[in-house]
Short mmCIF file of C-alpha atoms and ligand atoms in Angstrom, two decimals:
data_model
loop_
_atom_site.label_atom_id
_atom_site.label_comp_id
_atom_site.label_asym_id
_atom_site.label_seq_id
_atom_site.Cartn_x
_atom_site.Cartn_y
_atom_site.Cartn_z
CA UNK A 13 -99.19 53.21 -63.65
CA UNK A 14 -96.05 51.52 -64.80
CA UNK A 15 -95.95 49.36 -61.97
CA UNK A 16 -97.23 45.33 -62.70
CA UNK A 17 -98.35 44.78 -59.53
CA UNK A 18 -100.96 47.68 -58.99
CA UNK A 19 -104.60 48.20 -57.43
CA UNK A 20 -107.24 49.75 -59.26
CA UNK A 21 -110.82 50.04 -57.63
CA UNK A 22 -113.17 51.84 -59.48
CA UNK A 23 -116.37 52.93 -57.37
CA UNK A 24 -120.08 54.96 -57.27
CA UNK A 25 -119.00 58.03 -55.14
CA UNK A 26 -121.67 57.12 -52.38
CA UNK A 27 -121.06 57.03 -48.52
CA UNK A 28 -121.04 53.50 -48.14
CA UNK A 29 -117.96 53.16 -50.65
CA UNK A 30 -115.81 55.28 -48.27
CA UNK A 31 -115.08 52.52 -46.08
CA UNK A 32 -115.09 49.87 -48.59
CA UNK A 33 -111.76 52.16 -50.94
CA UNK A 34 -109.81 52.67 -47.04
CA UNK A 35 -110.33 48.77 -46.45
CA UNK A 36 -109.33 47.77 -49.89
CA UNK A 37 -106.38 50.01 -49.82
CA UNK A 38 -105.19 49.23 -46.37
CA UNK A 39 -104.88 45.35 -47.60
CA UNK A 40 -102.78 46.64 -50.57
CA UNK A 41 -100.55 48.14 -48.22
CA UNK A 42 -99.50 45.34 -46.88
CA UNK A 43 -97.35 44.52 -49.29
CA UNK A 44 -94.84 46.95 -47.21
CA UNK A 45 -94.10 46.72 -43.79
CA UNK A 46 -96.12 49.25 -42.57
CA UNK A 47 -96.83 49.49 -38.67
CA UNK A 48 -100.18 49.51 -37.25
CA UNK A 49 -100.47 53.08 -36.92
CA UNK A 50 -99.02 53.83 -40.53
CA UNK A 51 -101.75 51.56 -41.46
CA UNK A 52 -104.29 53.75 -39.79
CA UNK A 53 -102.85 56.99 -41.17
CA UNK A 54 -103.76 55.12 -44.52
CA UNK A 55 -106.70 54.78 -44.07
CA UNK A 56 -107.49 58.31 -42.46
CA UNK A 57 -105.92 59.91 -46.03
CA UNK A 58 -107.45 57.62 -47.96
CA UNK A 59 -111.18 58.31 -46.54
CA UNK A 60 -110.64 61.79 -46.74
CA UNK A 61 -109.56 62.11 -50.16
CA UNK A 62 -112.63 59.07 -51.13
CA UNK A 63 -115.45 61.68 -49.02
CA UNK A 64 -114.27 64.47 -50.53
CA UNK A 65 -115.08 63.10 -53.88
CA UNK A 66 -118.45 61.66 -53.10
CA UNK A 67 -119.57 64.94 -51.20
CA UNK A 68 -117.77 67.54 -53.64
CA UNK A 69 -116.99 66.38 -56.59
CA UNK A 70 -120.67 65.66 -58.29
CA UNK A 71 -122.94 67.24 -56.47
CA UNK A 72 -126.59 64.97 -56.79
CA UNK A 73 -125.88 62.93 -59.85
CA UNK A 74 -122.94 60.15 -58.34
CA UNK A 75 -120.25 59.77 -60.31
CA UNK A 76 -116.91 57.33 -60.43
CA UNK A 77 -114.19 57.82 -58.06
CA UNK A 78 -110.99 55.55 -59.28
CA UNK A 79 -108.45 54.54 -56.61
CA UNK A 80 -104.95 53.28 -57.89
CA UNK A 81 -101.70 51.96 -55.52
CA UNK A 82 -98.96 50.73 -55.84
CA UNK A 83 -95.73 50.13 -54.53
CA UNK A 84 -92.69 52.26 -56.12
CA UNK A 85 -89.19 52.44 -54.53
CA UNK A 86 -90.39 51.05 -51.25
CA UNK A 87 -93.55 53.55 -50.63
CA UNK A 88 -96.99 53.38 -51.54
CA UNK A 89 -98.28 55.96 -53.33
CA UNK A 90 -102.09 56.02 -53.97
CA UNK A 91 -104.44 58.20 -56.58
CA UNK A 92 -108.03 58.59 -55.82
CA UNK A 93 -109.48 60.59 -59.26
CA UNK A 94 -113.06 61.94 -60.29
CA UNK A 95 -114.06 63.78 -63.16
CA UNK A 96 -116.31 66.40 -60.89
CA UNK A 97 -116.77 69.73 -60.52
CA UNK A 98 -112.91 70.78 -59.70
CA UNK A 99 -111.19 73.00 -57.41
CA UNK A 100 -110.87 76.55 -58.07
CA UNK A 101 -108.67 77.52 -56.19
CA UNK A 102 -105.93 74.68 -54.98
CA UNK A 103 -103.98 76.39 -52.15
CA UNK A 104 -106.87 78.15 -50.44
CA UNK A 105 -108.50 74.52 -50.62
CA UNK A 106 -105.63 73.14 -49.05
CA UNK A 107 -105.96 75.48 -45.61
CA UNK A 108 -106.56 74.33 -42.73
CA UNK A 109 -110.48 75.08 -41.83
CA UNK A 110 -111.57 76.39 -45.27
CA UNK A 111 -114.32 74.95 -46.56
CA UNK A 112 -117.06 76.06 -48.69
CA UNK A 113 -119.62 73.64 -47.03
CA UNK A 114 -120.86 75.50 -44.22
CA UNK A 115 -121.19 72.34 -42.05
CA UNK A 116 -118.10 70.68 -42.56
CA UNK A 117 -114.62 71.63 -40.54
CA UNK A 118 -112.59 71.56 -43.56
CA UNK A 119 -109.76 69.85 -42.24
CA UNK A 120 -109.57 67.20 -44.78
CA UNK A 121 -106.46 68.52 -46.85
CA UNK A 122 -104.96 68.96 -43.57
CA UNK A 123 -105.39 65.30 -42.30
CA UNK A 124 -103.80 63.66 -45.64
CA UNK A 125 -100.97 66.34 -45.37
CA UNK A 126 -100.78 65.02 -41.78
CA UNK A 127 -100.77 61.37 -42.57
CA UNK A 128 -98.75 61.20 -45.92
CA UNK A 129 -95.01 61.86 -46.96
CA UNK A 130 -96.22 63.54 -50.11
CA UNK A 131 -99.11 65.00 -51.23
CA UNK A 132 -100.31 66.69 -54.06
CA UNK A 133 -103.51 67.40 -55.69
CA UNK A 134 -104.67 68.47 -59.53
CA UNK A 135 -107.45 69.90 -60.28
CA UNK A 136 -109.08 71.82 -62.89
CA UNK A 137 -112.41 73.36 -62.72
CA UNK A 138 -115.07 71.51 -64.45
CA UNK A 139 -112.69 68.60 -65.11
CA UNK A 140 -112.33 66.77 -61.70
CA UNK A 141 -109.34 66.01 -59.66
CA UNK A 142 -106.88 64.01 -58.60
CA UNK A 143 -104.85 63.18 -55.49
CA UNK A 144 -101.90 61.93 -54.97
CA UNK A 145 -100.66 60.33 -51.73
CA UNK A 146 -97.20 58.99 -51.01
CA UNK A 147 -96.61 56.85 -47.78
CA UNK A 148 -92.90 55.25 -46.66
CA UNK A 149 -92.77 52.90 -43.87
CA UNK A 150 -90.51 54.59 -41.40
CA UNK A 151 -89.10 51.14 -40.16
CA UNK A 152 -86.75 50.14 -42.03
CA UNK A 153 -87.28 46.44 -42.93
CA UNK A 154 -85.34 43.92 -40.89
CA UNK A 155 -83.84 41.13 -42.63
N1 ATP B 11 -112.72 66.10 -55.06
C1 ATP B 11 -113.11 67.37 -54.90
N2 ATP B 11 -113.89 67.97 -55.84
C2 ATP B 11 -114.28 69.26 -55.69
N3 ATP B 11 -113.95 70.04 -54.62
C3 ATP B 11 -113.19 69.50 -53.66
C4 ATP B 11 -112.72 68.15 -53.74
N4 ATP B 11 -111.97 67.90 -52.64
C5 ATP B 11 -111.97 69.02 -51.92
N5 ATP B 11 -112.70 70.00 -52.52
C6 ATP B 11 -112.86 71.39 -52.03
O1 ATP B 11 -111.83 71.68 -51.09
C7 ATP B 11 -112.40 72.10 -49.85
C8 ATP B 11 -111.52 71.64 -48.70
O2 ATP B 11 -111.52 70.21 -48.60
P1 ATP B 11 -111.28 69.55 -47.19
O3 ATP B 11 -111.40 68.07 -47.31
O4 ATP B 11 -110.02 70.09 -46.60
O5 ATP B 11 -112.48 70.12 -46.28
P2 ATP B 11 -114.03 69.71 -46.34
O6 ATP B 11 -114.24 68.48 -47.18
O7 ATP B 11 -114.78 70.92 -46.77
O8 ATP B 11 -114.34 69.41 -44.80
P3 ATP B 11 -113.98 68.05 -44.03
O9 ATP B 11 -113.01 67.28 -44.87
O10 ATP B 11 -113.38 68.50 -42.74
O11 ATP B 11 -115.29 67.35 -43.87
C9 ATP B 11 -113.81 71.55 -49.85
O12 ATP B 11 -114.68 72.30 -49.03
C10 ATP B 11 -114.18 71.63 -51.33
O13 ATP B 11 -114.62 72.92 -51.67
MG1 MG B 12 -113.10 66.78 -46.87
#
């Protein structure tokens, strides 16, 4: 992050710190006039990307999930990282309804793609992952 005005929020990845990384980050984003909704979209990629690294990334053992912002050329872009497990296989990860958790819809990937200007995720097996999420206000601010 080259950024000096910058989040970072390092966490436990349990269910109870899903809603505490979308609040935190949500504040952040005021620092750009975001709308309401935009706001919500936030938050909607941001838990997704936060559950998918407490329910995938470590299995039993919790681990540390590390959510950065900040602010460059007038949009936010946000990383949430673990060190986990990995993705094998990126694209087919990225599909709308795959999943390899029998219960779940596996439309995560497909709500931050919904909800974000840019998104991209790294991942290597055995090392963890990292996504990253780029949001522009699409109001022009008003001066
Ligand atoms: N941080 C991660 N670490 C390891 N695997 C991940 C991670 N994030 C996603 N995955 C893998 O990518 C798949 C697709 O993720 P996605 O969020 O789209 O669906 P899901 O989490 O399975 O279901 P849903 O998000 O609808 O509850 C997951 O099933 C999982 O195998
Ligand atoms: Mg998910």
């Amino acid at each position: 992050v080259r950024a000096t005005d910058y989040l970072v929020l390092e966490l436990p990845s349990l269910d109870v710190n899903v809603a505490l990384a979308r609040l935190v980050v949500a504040a952040f984003a005021a620092r750009l006039e975001f709308t309401l909704t935009e706001i919500e979209e936030i938050k909607v990629a941001v838990s997704e990307a936060v559950t998918n690294a407490v329910v995938h990334a470590y299995g039993h053992h919790p681990g540390l999930v590390r959510i950065q912002a900040w602010v460059e050329d007038g949009a936010l872009l946000v990383t949430v990282c673990d060190q986990g497990v990995g993705i094998d296989d990126v694209f087919r990860a990225r599909e709308p309804a795959f999943s390899t958790v029998a219960e779940r819809m596996g439309m995560g990937f497909s709500f931050m793609e919904a909800f974000c200007d840019e998104l991209r995720v790294d991942s290597s097996p055995g090392r963890g992952t990292t996504i990253h999420m780029l949001k522009r206000p699409r109001r022009l601010p008003v001066d």
